[in-house]
mmCIF file as gemmi writes it, N, C-alpha and C atoms, coordinates in Angstrom:
data_model
loop_
_atom_site.group_PDB
_atom_site.id
_atom_site.type_symbol
_atom_site.label_atom_id
_atom_site.label_alt_id
_atom_site.label_comp_id
_atom_site.label_asym_id
_atom_site.label_entity_id
_atom_site.label_seq_id
_atom_site.pdbx_PDB_ins_code
_atom_site.Cartn_x
_atom_site.Cartn_y
_atom_site.Cartn_z
_atom_site.occupancy
_atom_site.B_iso_or_equiv
_atom_site.pdbx_formal_charge
_atom_site.auth_seq_id
_atom_site.auth_asym_id
_atom_site.pdbx_PDB_model_num
ATOM 1 N N . ALA Axp A 1 ? -16.09 -13.053 -13.89 1 0 ? 1 A 1
ATOM 2 C CA . ALA Axp A 1 ? -16.958 -13.195 -13.019 1 0 ? 1 A 1
ATOM 3 C C . ALA Axp A 1 ? -17.415 -14.455 -12.401 1 0 ? 1 A 1
ATOM 4 N N . LYS Axp A 2 ? -17.179 -15.498 -13.395 1 0 ? 2 A 1
ATOM 5 C CA . LYS Axp A 2 ? -17.406 -16.772 -12.949 1 0 ? 2 A 1
ATOM 6 C C . LYS Axp A 2 ? -16.574 -17.465 -11.794 1 0 ? 2 A 1
ATOM 7 N N . VAL Axp A 3 ? -15.182 -17.006 -11.968 1 0 ? 3 A 1
ATOM 8 C CA . VAL Axp A 3 ? -14.365 -17.5 -10.911 1 0 ? 3 A 1
ATOM 9 C C . VAL Axp A 3 ? -14.781 -17.012 -9.645 1 0 ? 3 A 1
ATOM 10 N N . CYS Axp A 4 ? -15.073 -15.768 -9.526 1 0 ? 4 A 1
ATOM 11 C CA . CYS Axp A 4 ? -15.409 -15.328 -8.482 1 0 ? 4 A 1
ATOM 12 C C . CYS Axp A 4 ? -16.875 -15.577 -7.572 1 0 ? 4 A 1
ATOM 13 N N . GLU Axp A 5 ? -17.531 -16.087 -8.754 1 0 ? 5 A 1
ATOM 14 C CA . GLU Axp A 5 ? -18.712 -16.843 -8.381 1 0 ? 5 A 1
ATOM 15 C C . GLU Axp A 5 ? -18.56 -18.353 -7.68 1 0 ? 5 A 1
ATOM 16 N N . LEU Axp A 6 ? -17.836 -19.095 -8.069 1 0 ? 6 A 1
ATOM 17 C CA . LEU Axp A 6 ? -17.421 -20.193 -7.749 1 0 ? 6 A 1
ATOM 18 C C . LEU Axp A 6 ? -16.819 -20.09 -6.25 1 0 ? 6 A 1
ATOM 19 N N . LEU Axp A 7 ? -16.074 -18.91 -5.976 1 0 ? 7 A 1
ATOM 20 C CA . LEU Axp A 7 ? -15.646 -18.801 -4.899 1 0 ? 7 A 1
ATOM 21 C C . LEU Axp A 7 ? -16.546 -18.604 -3.493 1 0 ? 7 A 1
ATOM 22 N N . ILE Axp A 8 ? -17.831 -18.022 -3.92 1 0 ? 8 A 1
ATOM 23 C CA . ILE Axp A 8 ? -18.609 -17.797 -3.202 1 0 ? 8 A 1
ATOM 24 C C . ILE Axp A 8 ? -18.942 -18.984 -2.04 1 0 ? 8 A 1
ATOM 25 N N . PRO Axp A 9 ? -19.19 -20.03 -2.372 1 0 ? 9 A 1
ATOM 26 C CA . PRO Axp A 9 ? -19.344 -21.312 -1.26 1 0 ? 9 A 1
ATOM 27 C C . PRO Axp A 9 ? -18.258 -21.172 -0.104 1 0 ? 9 A 1
ATOM 28 N N . HIS Axp A 10 ? -17.129 -21.044 -0.713 1 0 ? 10 A 1
ATOM 29 C CA . HIS Axp A 10 ? -16.091 -21.01 0.094 1 0 ? 10 A 1
ATOM 30 C C . HIS Axp A 10 ? -15.473 -19.684 0.986 1 0 ? 10 A 1
ATOM 31 N N . LYS Axp A 11 ? -16.352 -18.624 0.799 1 0 ? 11 A 1
ATOM 32 C CA . LYS Axp A 11 ? -15.915 -17.27 1.213 1 0 ? 11 A 1
ATOM 33 C C . LYS Axp A 11 ? -15.327 -17.295 2.683 1 0 ? 11 A 1
ATOM 34 N N . ASP Axp A 12 ? -15.966 -18.199 3.531 1 0 ? 12 A 1
ATOM 35 C CA . ASP Axp A 12 ? -14.914 -17.996 4.852 1 0 ? 12 A 1
ATOM 36 C C . ASP Axp A 12 ? -13.665 -18.458 4.975 1 0 ? 12 A 1
ATOM 37 N N . ILE Axp A 13 ? -13.352 -19.241 3.891 1 0 ? 13 A 1
ATOM 38 C CA . ILE Axp A 13 ? -11.716 -19.304 3.638 1 0 ? 13 A 1
ATOM 39 C C . ILE Axp A 13 ? -11.068 -18.41 2.759 1 0 ? 13 A 1
ATOM 40 N N . PHE Axp A 14 ? -11.483 -17.7 1.672 1 0 ? 14 A 1
ATOM 41 C CA . PHE Axp A 14 ? -11.202 -16.554 0.952 1 0 ? 14 A 1
ATOM 42 C C . PHE Axp A 14 ? -11.189 -15.342 1.376 1 0 ? 14 A 1
ATOM 43 N N . LYS Axp A 15 ? -11.978 -15.11 2.468 1 0 ? 15 A 1
ATOM 44 C CA . LYS Axp A 15 ? -12.301 -13.551 2.491 1 0 ? 15 A 1
ATOM 45 C C . LYS Axp A 15 ? -11.008 -12.941 2.81 1 0 ? 15 A 1
ATOM 46 N N . LYS Axp A 16 ? -10.051 -13.662 3.403 1 0 ? 16 A 1
ATOM 47 C CA . LYS Axp A 16 ? -9.144 -12.698 3.945 1 0 ? 16 A 1
ATOM 48 C C . LYS Axp A 16 ? -8.157 -12.441 2.724 1 0 ? 16 A 1
ATOM 49 N N . HIS Axp A 17 ? -8.185 -13.127 1.35 1 0 ? 17 A 1
ATOM 50 C CA . HIS Axp A 17 ? -7.361 -12.881 0.327 1 0 ? 17 A 1
ATOM 51 C C . HIS Axp A 17 ? -8.202 -11.836 -0.441 1 0 ? 17 A 1
ATOM 52 N N . VAL Axp A 18 ? -9.519 -11.768 -0.407 1 0 ? 18 A 1
ATOM 53 C CA . VAL Axp A 18 ? -10.48 -10.867 -1 1 0 ? 18 A 1
ATOM 54 C C . VAL Axp A 18 ? -9.984 -9.481 -0.801 1 0 ? 18 A 1
ATOM 55 N N . VAL Axp A 19 ? -9.587 -9.179 0.322 1 0 ? 19 A 1
ATOM 56 C CA . VAL Axp A 19 ? -9.05 -7.74 0.535 1 0 ? 19 A 1
ATOM 57 C C . VAL Axp A 19 ? -7.793 -7.392 0.017 1 0 ? 19 A 1
ATOM 58 N N . GLY Axp A 20 ? -6.975 -8.273 -0.388 1 0 ? 20 A 1
ATOM 59 C CA . GLY Axp A 20 ? -5.805 -7.844 -1.264 1 0 ? 20 A 1
ATOM 60 C C . GLY Axp A 20 ? -6.261 -7.836 -2.684 1 0 ? 20 A 1
ATOM 61 N N . LEU Axp A 21 ? -7.406 -8.582 -3.295 1 0 ? 21 A 1
ATOM 62 C CA . LEU Axp A 21 ? -7.693 -8.217 -4.571 1 0 ? 21 A 1
ATOM 63 C C . LEU Axp A 21 ? -8.483 -7.103 -4.688 1 0 ? 21 A 1
ATOM 64 N N . ILE Axp A 22 ? -9.118 -6.588 -3.759 1 0 ? 22 A 1
ATOM 65 C CA . ILE Axp A 22 ? -10.054 -5.284 -3.61 1 0 ? 22 A 1
ATOM 66 C C . ILE Axp A 22 ? -8.963 -4.184 -3.766 1 0 ? 22 A 1
ATOM 67 N N . LEU Axp A 23 ? -8.027 -4.225 -2.856 1 0 ? 23 A 1
ATOM 68 C CA . LEU Axp A 23 ? -6.75 -3.362 -2.898 1 0 ? 23 A 1
ATOM 69 C C . LEU Axp A 23 ? -6.244 -3.267 -4.364 1 0 ? 23 A 1
ATOM 70 N N . CYS Axp A 24 ? -5.887 -4.351 -4.628 1 0 ? 24 A 1
ATOM 71 C CA . CYS Axp A 24 ? -5.35 -4.308 -6.21 1 0 ? 24 A 1
ATOM 72 C C . CYS Axp A 24 ? -6.299 -3.408 -7.096 1 0 ? 24 A 1
ATOM 73 N N . TYR Axp A 25 ? -7.418 -3.814 -7.246 1 0 ? 25 A 1
ATOM 74 C CA . TYR Axp A 25 ? -8.559 -3.283 -7.869 1 0 ? 25 A 1
ATOM 75 C C . TYR Axp A 25 ? -8.586 -1.666 -7.805 1 0 ? 25 A 1
ATOM 76 N N . ILE Axp A 26 ? -7.957 -1.569 -6.564 1 0 ? 26 A 1
ATOM 77 C CA . ILE Axp A 26 ? -8.681 0.088 -6.161 1 0 ? 26 A 1
ATOM 78 C C . ILE Axp A 26 ? -7.138 1.092 -6.714 1 0 ? 26 A 1
ATOM 79 N N . GLN Axp A 27 ? -5.934 0.057 -6.63 1 0 ? 27 A 1
ATOM 80 C CA . GLN Axp A 27 ? -4.898 0.706 -7.378 1 0 ? 27 A 1
ATOM 81 C C . GLN Axp A 27 ? -4.886 0.996 -8.533 1 0 ? 27 A 1
ATOM 82 N N . VAL Axp A 28 ? -5.414 -0.015 -9.277 1 0 ? 28 A 1
ATOM 83 C CA . VAL Axp A 28 ? -5.705 0.118 -10.698 1 0 ? 28 A 1
ATOM 84 C C . VAL Axp A 28 ? -6.533 1.354 -10.937 1 0 ? 28 A 1
ATOM 85 N N . LEU Axp A 29 ? -7.594 1.547 -10.414 1 0 ? 29 A 1
ATOM 86 C CA . LEU Axp A 29 ? -8.619 2.781 -10.339 1 0 ? 29 A 1
ATOM 87 C C . LEU Axp A 29 ? -7.804 3.804 -10.268 1 0 ? 29 A 1
ATOM 88 N N . ASN Axp A 30 ? -6.867 4.023 -9.15 1 0 ? 30 A 1
ATOM 89 C CA . ASN Axp A 30 ? -5.939 5.284 -8.974 1 0 ? 30 A 1
ATOM 90 C C . ASN Axp A 30 ? -4.993 5.59 -10.207 1 0 ? 30 A 1
ATOM 91 N N . LYS Axp A 31 ? -4.603 4.424 -11.236 1 0 ? 31 A 1
ATOM 92 C CA . LYS Axp A 31 ? -3.747 4.572 -12.169 1 0 ? 31 A 1
ATOM 93 C C . LYS Axp A 31 ? -4.766 4.998 -13.353 1 0 ? 31 A 1
ATOM 94 N N . GLY Axp A 32 ? -5.733 4.981 -13.174 1 0 ? 32 A 1
ATOM 95 C CA . GLY Axp A 32 ? -6.553 4.957 -14.659 1 0 ? 32 A 1
ATOM 96 C C . GLY Axp A 32 ? -6.971 3.646 -15.37 1 0 ? 32 A 1
ATOM 97 N N . MET Axp A 33 ? -8.481 3.568 -15.589 1 0 ? 33 A 1
ATOM 98 C CA . MET Axp A 33 ? -8.697 2.18 -16.081 1 0 ? 33 A 1
ATOM 99 C C . MET Axp A 33 ? -9.85 2.561 -17.121 1 0 ? 33 A 1
ATOM 100 N N . ASN Axp A 34 ? -9.641 1.771 -17.984 1 0 ? 34 A 1
ATOM 101 C CA . ASN Axp A 34 ? -10.487 1.641 -19.607 1 0 ? 34 A 1
ATOM 102 C C . ASN Axp A 34 ? -12.092 1.637 -18.684 1 0 ? 34 A 1
ATOM 103 N N . PRO Axp A 35 ? -12.911 2.511 -19.47 1 0 ? 35 A 1
ATOM 104 C CA . PRO Axp A 35 ? -14.33 2.204 -18.883 1 0 ? 35 A 1
ATOM 105 C C . PRO Axp A 35 ? -14.831 1.127 -19.27 1 0 ? 35 A 1
ATOM 106 N N . THR Axp A 36 ? -14.529 0.427 -20.468 1 0 ? 36 A 1
ATOM 107 C CA . THR Axp A 36 ? -15.282 -0.697 -20.849 1 0 ? 36 A 1
ATOM 108 C C . THR Axp A 36 ? -14.632 -1.955 -19.666 1 0 ? 36 A 1
ATOM 109 N N . THR Axp A 37 ? -13.349 -1.677 -19.435 1 0 ? 37 A 1
ATOM 110 C CA . THR Axp A 37 ? -12.49 -2.909 -18.534 1 0 ? 37 A 1
ATOM 111 C C . THR Axp A 37 ? -13.259 -2.729 -17.289 1 0 ? 37 A 1
ATOM 112 N N . LYS Axp A 38 ? -13.733 -1.607 -16.853 1 0 ? 38 A 1
ATOM 113 C CA . LYS Axp A 38 ? -14.195 -1.291 -15.639 1 0 ? 38 A 1
ATOM 114 C C . LYS Axp A 38 ? -15.742 -2.063 -15.476 1 0 ? 38 A 1
ATOM 115 N N . SER Axp A 39 ? -16.388 -1.719 -16.591 1 0 ? 39 A 1
ATOM 116 C CA . SER Axp A 39 ? -17.578 -2.245 -16.737 1 0 ? 39 A 1
ATOM 117 C C . SER Axp A 39 ? -17.874 -3.555 -16.888 1 0 ? 39 A 1
ATOM 118 N N . ARG Axp A 40 ? -16.696 -4.42 -17.164 1 0 ? 40 A 1
ATOM 119 C CA . ARG Axp A 40 ? -16.875 -6.084 -17.28 1 0 ? 40 A 1
ATOM 120 C C . ARG Axp A 40 ? -16.156 -6.3 -15.921 1 0 ? 40 A 1
ATOM 121 N N . LEU Axp A 41 ? -15.339 -5.664 -15.224 1 0 ? 41 A 1
ATOM 122 C CA . LEU Axp A 41 ? -14.936 -6.21 -13.809 1 0 ? 41 A 1
ATOM 123 C C . LEU Axp A 41 ? -15.863 -6.036 -12.502 1 0 ? 41 A 1
ATOM 124 N N . MET Axp A 42 ? -17.184 -4.946 -12.972 1 0 ? 42 A 1
ATOM 125 C CA . MET Axp A 42 ? -17.791 -4.854 -11.848 1 0 ? 42 A 1
ATOM 126 C C . MET Axp A 42 ? -18.451 -5.872 -11.337 1 0 ? 42 A 1
ATOM 127 N N . PRO Axp A 43 ? -19.114 -6.906 -11.822 1 0 ? 43 A 1
ATOM 128 C CA . PRO Axp A 43 ? -19.618 -8.213 -11.526 1 0 ? 43 A 1
ATOM 129 C C . PRO Axp A 43 ? -18.818 -9.045 -10.659 1 0 ? 43 A 1
ATOM 130 N N . SER Axp A 44 ? -17.519 -8.869 -11.052 1 0 ? 44 A 1
ATOM 131 C CA . SER Axp A 44 ? -16.442 -9.711 -10.299 1 0 ? 44 A 1
ATOM 132 C C . SER Axp A 44 ? -16.077 -8.916 -8.846 1 0 ? 44 A 1
ATOM 133 N N . ILE Axp A 45 ? -16.044 -7.683 -8.855 1 0 ? 45 A 1
ATOM 134 C CA . ILE Axp A 45 ? -15.942 -6.78 -7.795 1 0 ? 45 A 1
ATOM 135 C C . ILE Axp A 45 ? -17.212 -6.707 -7.028 1 0 ? 45 A 1
ATOM 136 N N . TYR Axp A 46 ? -18.083 -6.789 -7.125 1 0 ? 46 A 1
ATOM 137 C CA . TYR Axp A 46 ? -19.622 -7.108 -6.582 1 0 ? 46 A 1
ATOM 138 C C . TYR Axp A 46 ? -19.492 -8.376 -5.717 1 0 ? 46 A 1
ATOM 139 N N . ALA Axp A 47 ? -18.987 -9.352 -6.334 1 0 ? 47 A 1
ATOM 140 C CA . ALA Axp A 47 ? -18.963 -10.808 -6.05 1 0 ? 47 A 1
ATOM 141 C C . ALA Axp A 47 ? -17.973 -10.695 -4.82 1 0 ? 47 A 1
ATOM 142 N N . LEU Axp A 48 ? -16.845 -10.049 -4.958 1 0 ? 48 A 1
ATOM 143 C CA . LEU Axp A 48 ? -15.811 -10.105 -4.006 1 0 ? 48 A 1
ATOM 144 C C . LEU Axp A 48 ? -16.265 -9.28 -2.539 1 0 ? 48 A 1
ATOM 145 N N . LEU Axp A 49 ? -16.839 -8.171 -3.319 1 0 ? 49 A 1
ATOM 146 C CA . LEU Axp A 49 ? -17.569 -7.339 -2.043 1 0 ? 49 A 1
ATOM 147 C C . LEU Axp A 49 ? -18.708 -8.027 -1.165 1 0 ? 49 A 1
ATOM 148 N N . ASP Axp A 50 ? -19.034 -8.821 -1.983 1 0 ? 50 A 1
ATOM 149 C CA . ASP Axp A 50 ? -20.168 -9.94 -1.299 1 0 ? 50 A 1
ATOM 150 C C . ASP Axp A 50 ? -19.588 -10.94 -0.013 1 0 ? 50 A 1
ATOM 151 N N . MET Axp A 51 ? -18.243 -10.976 -0.449 1 0 ? 51 A 1
ATOM 152 C CA . MET Axp A 51 ? -17.749 -12.175 0.44 1 0 ? 51 A 1
ATOM 153 C C . MET Axp A 51 ? -17.273 -11.302 1.703 1 0 ? 51 A 1
ATOM 154 N N . CYS Axp A 52 ? -17.107 -10.072 1.692 1 0 ? 52 A 1
ATOM 155 C CA . CYS Axp A 52 ? -16.621 -9.505 2.709 1 0 ? 52 A 1
ATOM 156 C C . CYS Axp A 52 ? -17.574 -9.102 4.083 1 0 ? 52 A 1
ATOM 157 N N . SER Axp A 53 ? -16.991 -9.393 5.128 1 0 ? 53 A 1
ATOM 158 C CA . SER Axp A 53 ? -17.943 -8.806 6.161 1 0 ? 53 A 1
ATOM 159 C C . SER Axp A 53 ? -17.879 -7.287 6.517 1 0 ? 53 A 1
ATOM 160 N N . ASP Axp A 54 ? -18.128 -6.974 7.456 1 0 ? 54 A 1
ATOM 161 C CA . ASP Axp A 54 ? -18.112 -5.587 8.024 1 0 ? 54 A 1
ATOM 162 C C . ASP Axp A 54 ? -16.518 -5.327 8.372 1 0 ? 54 A 1
ATOM 163 N N . PHE Axp A 55 ? -16.022 -6.729 9.113 1 0 ? 55 A 1
ATOM 164 C CA . PHE Axp A 55 ? -14.745 -6.309 9.548 1 0 ? 55 A 1
ATOM 165 C C . PHE Axp A 55 ? -13.44 -6.017 8.21 1 0 ? 55 A 1
ATOM 166 N N . GLU Axp A 56 ? -13.914 -6.859 7.194 1 0 ? 56 A 1
ATOM 167 C CA . GLU Axp A 56 ? -12.99 -6.766 5.996 1 0 ? 56 A 1
ATOM 168 C C . GLU Axp A 56 ? -13.337 -5.322 5.109 1 0 ? 56 A 1
ATOM 169 N N . THR Axp A 57 ? -14.51 -4.973 5.397 1 0 ? 57 A 1
ATOM 170 C CA . THR Axp A 57 ? -14.973 -3.746 4.736 1 0 ? 57 A 1
ATOM 171 C C . THR Axp A 57 ? -14.025 -2.502 5.453 1 0 ? 57 A 1
ATOM 172 N N . ARG Axp A 58 ? -14.388 -2.594 6.888 1 0 ? 58 A 1
ATOM 173 C CA . ARG Axp A 58 ? -13.514 -1.438 7.597 1 0 ? 58 A 1
ATOM 174 C C . ARG Axp A 58 ? -11.865 -1.538 7.239 1 0 ? 58 A 1
ATOM 175 N N . GLN Axp A 59 ? -11.462 -2.903 7.15 1 0 ? 59 A 1
ATOM 176 C CA . GLN Axp A 59 ? -9.955 -2.965 7.029 1 0 ? 59 A 1
ATOM 177 C C . GLN Axp A 59 ? -9.519 -2.47 5.524 1 0 ? 59 A 1
ATOM 178 N N . ILE Axp A 60 ? -10.238 -2.502 4.329 1 0 ? 60 A 1
ATOM 179 C CA . ILE Axp A 60 ? -10.39 -1.839 3.142 1 0 ? 60 A 1
ATOM 180 C C . ILE Axp A 60 ? -10.26 -0.3 3.389 1 0 ? 60 A 1
ATOM 181 N N . ASN Axp A 61 ? -11.089 -0.088 3.98 1 0 ? 61 A 1
ATOM 182 C CA . ASN Axp A 61 ? -11.246 1.685 4.206 1 0 ? 61 A 1
ATOM 183 C C . ASN Axp A 61 ? -10.015 2.008 5.338 1 0 ? 61 A 1
ATOM 184 N N . ALA Axp A 62 ? -9.702 1.305 5.923 1 0 ? 62 A 1
ATOM 185 C CA . ALA Axp A 62 ? -8.154 1.559 6.534 1 0 ? 62 A 1
ATOM 186 C C . ALA Axp A 62 ? -7.079 1.467 6.356 1 0 ? 62 A 1
ATOM 187 N N . MET Axp A 63 ? -7.057 0.84 4.974 1 0 ? 63 A 1
ATOM 188 C CA . MET Axp A 63 ? -5.749 0.539 4.012 1 0 ? 63 A 1
ATOM 189 C C . MET Axp A 63 ? -5.57 1.515 3.184 1 0 ? 63 A 1
ATOM 190 N N . ILE Axp A 64 ? -6.754 2.278 2.713 1 0 ? 64 A 1
ATOM 191 C CA . ILE Axp A 64 ? -6.453 3.234 1.648 1 0 ? 64 A 1
ATOM 192 C C . ILE Axp A 64 ? -6.663 4.643 1.984 1 0 ? 64 A 1
ATOM 193 N N . ASP Axp A 65 ? -5.82 5.455 1.048 1 0 ? 65 A 1
ATOM 194 C CA . ASP Axp A 65 ? -5.8 6.671 1.454 1 0 ? 65 A 1
ATOM 195 C C . ASP Axp A 65 ? -6.917 7.646 0.756 1 0 ? 65 A 1
ATOM 196 N N . VAL Axp A 66 ? -7.12 8.746 0.93 1 0 ? 66 A 1
ATOM 197 C CA . VAL Axp A 66 ? -8.369 9.829 0.673 1 0 ? 66 A 1
ATOM 198 C C . VAL Axp A 66 ? -8.513 9.659 -0.55 1 0 ? 66 A 1
ATOM 199 N N . PRO Axp A 67 ? -7.578 9.964 -1.645 1 0 ? 67 A 1
ATOM 200 C CA . PRO Axp A 67 ? -7.928 9.838 -3.069 1 0 ? 67 A 1
ATOM 201 C C . PRO Axp A 67 ? -8.611 8.6 -3.665 1 0 ? 67 A 1
ATOM 202 N N . SER Axp A 68 ? -8.152 7.336 -2.882 1 0 ? 68 A 1
ATOM 203 C CA . SER Axp A 68 ? -8.48 5.926 -3.063 1 0 ? 68 A 1
ATOM 204 C C . SER Axp A 68 ? -9.997 5.96 -2.842 1 0 ? 68 A 1
ATOM 205 N N . LYS Axp A 69 ? -10.237 6.429 -1.759 1 0 ? 69 A 1
ATOM 206 C CA . LYS Axp A 69 ? -11.59 6.251 -1.089 1 0 ? 69 A 1
ATOM 207 C C . LYS Axp A 69 ? -12.618 7.082 -1.983 1 0 ? 69 A 1
ATOM 208 N N . THR Axp A 70 ? -12.074 8.088 -2.47 1 0 ? 70 A 1
ATOM 209 C CA . THR Axp A 70 ? -13.083 8.812 -3.439 1 0 ? 70 A 1
ATOM 210 C C . THR Axp A 70 ? -13.355 8.18 -4.516 1 0 ? 70 A 1
ATOM 211 N N . LEU Axp A 71 ? -12.135 7.472 -5.072 1 0 ? 71 A 1
ATOM 212 C CA . LEU Axp A 71 ? -12.654 6.894 -6.429 1 0 ? 71 A 1
ATOM 213 C C . LEU Axp A 71 ? -13.157 5.526 -6.17 1 0 ? 71 A 1
ATOM 214 N N . PHE Axp A 72 ? -13.328 4.824 -4.74 1 0 ? 72 A 1
ATOM 215 C CA . PHE Axp A 72 ? -13.699 3.579 -4.398 1 0 ? 72 A 1
ATOM 216 C C . PHE Axp A 72 ? -15.236 3.899 -4.054 1 0 ? 72 A 1
ATOM 217 N N . ALA Axp A 73 ? -15.771 4.788 -3.466 1 0 ? 73 A 1
ATOM 218 C CA . ALA Axp A 73 ? -17.001 5.184 -2.92 1 0 ? 73 A 1
ATOM 219 C C . ALA Axp A 73 ? -17.975 4.893 -3.829 1 0 ? 73 A 1
ATOM 220 N N . PRO Axp A 74 ? -17.999 5.3 -5.193 1 0 ? 74 A 1
ATOM 221 C CA . PRO Axp A 74 ? -19.188 5.263 -6.172 1 0 ? 74 A 1
ATOM 222 C C . PRO Axp A 74 ? -19.527 3.453 -6.381 1 0 ? 74 A 1
ATOM 223 N N . VAL Axp A 75 ? -18.073 3.069 -6.284 1 0 ? 75 A 1
ATOM 224 C CA . VAL Axp A 75 ? -18.476 1.461 -6.513 1 0 ? 75 A 1
ATOM 225 C C . VAL Axp A 75 ? -18.856 0.853 -5.391 1 0 ? 75 A 1
ATOM 226 N N . PHE Axp A 76 ? -18.49 1.212 -4.417 1 0 ? 76 A 1
ATOM 227 C CA . PHE Axp A 76 ? -19.358 0.55 -2.899 1 0 ? 76 A 1
ATOM 228 C C . PHE Axp A 76 ? -20.718 1.019 -2.88 1 0 ? 76 A 1
ATOM 229 N N . GLN Axp A 77 ? -20.917 2.144 -3.106 1 0 ? 77 A 1
ATOM 230 C CA . GLN Axp A 77 ? -22.443 2.67 -3.14 1 0 ? 77 A 1
ATOM 231 C C . GLN Axp A 77 ? -22.954 1.8 -4.159 1 0 ? 77 A 1
ATOM 232 N N . SER Axp A 78 ? -22.559 1.717 -5.497 1 0 ? 78 A 1
ATOM 233 C CA . SER Axp A 78 ? -23.522 1.055 -6.438 1 0 ? 78 A 1
ATOM 234 C C . SER Axp A 78 ? -23.589 -0.423 -6.144 1 0 ? 78 A 1
ATOM 235 N N . TYR Axp A 79 ? -22.549 -1.003 -5.37 1 0 ? 79 A 1
ATOM 236 C CA . TYR Axp A 79 ? -22.685 -2.395 -4.946 1 0 ? 79 A 1
ATOM 237 C C . TYR Axp A 79 ? -23.724 -2.451 -3.941 1 0 ? 79 A 1
ATOM 238 N N . GLN Axp A 80 ? -23.688 -1.524 -2.741 1 0 ? 80 A 1
ATOM 239 C CA . GLN Axp A 80 ? -24.891 -1.459 -1.606 1 0 ? 80 A 1
ATOM 240 C C . GLN Axp A 80 ? -26.312 -1.627 -2.427 1 0 ? 80 A 1
ATOM 241 N N . LYS Axp A 81 ? -26.423 -0.292 -3.566 1 0 ? 81 A 1
ATOM 242 C CA . LYS Axp A 81 ? -27.464 -0.196 -4.221 1 0 ? 81 A 1
ATOM 243 C C . LYS Axp A 81 ? -28.468 -1.393 -5.216 1 0 ? 81 A 1
ATOM 244 N N . PHE Axp A 82 ? -27.256 -1.755 -6.059 1 0 ? 82 A 1
ATOM 245 C CA . PHE Axp A 82 ? -27.697 -2.847 -6.877 1 0 ? 82 A 1
ATOM 246 C C . PHE Axp A 82 ? -27.374 -4.525 -6.644 1 0 ? 82 A 1
ATOM 247 N N . TYR Axp A 83 ? -26.507 -4.736 -5.943 1 0 ? 83 A 1
ATOM 248 C CA . TYR Axp A 83 ? -26.05 -6.037 -5.803 1 0 ? 83 A 1
ATOM 249 C C . TYR Axp A 83 ? -26.228 -6.617 -4.239 1 0 ? 83 A 1
ATOM 250 N N . GLN Axp A 84 ? -25.904 -5.842 -3.097 1 0 ? 84 A 1
ATOM 251 C CA . GLN Axp A 84 ? -25.933 -6.385 -1.907 1 0 ? 84 A 1
ATOM 252 C C . GLN Axp A 84 ? -27.577 -7.023 -1.62 1 0 ? 84 A 1
ATOM 253 N N . TYR Axp A 85 ? -27.503 -8.061 -0.981 1 0 ? 85 A 1
ATOM 254 C CA . TYR Axp A 85 ? -28.703 -8.546 -0.597 1 0 ? 85 A 1
ATOM 255 C C . TYR Axp A 85 ? -29.17 -7.996 0.891 1 0 ? 85 A 1
ATOM 256 N N . HIS Axp A 86 ? -30.459 -7.459 0.93 1 0 ? 86 A 1
ATOM 257 C CA . HIS Axp A 86 ? -30.65 -6.678 1.932 1 0 ? 86 A 1
ATOM 258 C C . HIS Axp A 86 ? -31.934 -7.275 2.664 1 0 ? 86 A 1
ATOM 259 N N . GLY Axp A 87 ? -32.307 -8.475 2.503 1 0 ? 87 A 1
ATOM 260 C CA . GLY Axp A 87 ? -33.212 -9.43 2.927 1 0 ? 87 A 1
ATOM 261 C C . GLY Axp A 87 ? -34.701 -9.133 2.5 1 0 ? 87 A 1
ATOM 262 N N . GLN Axp A 88 ? -34.876 -8.37 1.418 1 0 ? 88 A 1
ATOM 263 C CA . GLN Axp A 88 ? -36.39 -8.603 1.042 1 0 ? 88 A 1
ATOM 264 C C . GLN Axp A 88 ? -36.705 -9.128 0.2 1 0 ? 88 A 1
ATOM 265 N N . ALA Axp A 89 ? -37.761 -9.963 -0.291 1 0 ? 89 A 1
ATOM 266 C CA . ALA Axp A 89 ? -37.813 -10.626 -1.343 1 0 ? 89 A 1
ATOM 267 C C . ALA Axp A 89 ? -38.917 -10.464 -2.204 1 0 ? 89 A 1
C-alpha cells in the first residue's frame, strides 16, 4: 500500500501502467485468491483505482470478460462507496 501511495503524486505519469496492474489483479481474482491476501491488497487496489480517470476505467471494463466483470464489480463498488473522494467535507 505504501508504494501505491507514493505513486499518487506522479499519477499522470503512471496511470497508463496502472491499467495493467489492475488487469493482473483481476486475473488473480479469476484464479482464486486467499481472503486474507485480498483484504491486505485492497488499500493498494483502491489507491490504484484512485489514479484512474474515466478513460482508464472504461479501458479496464473493455478489456475484461463477463466473468471478470462479475468478480471485479464488488471491488469497484466498495472503492466508490468507501474510498473514492466525492467532494464532500
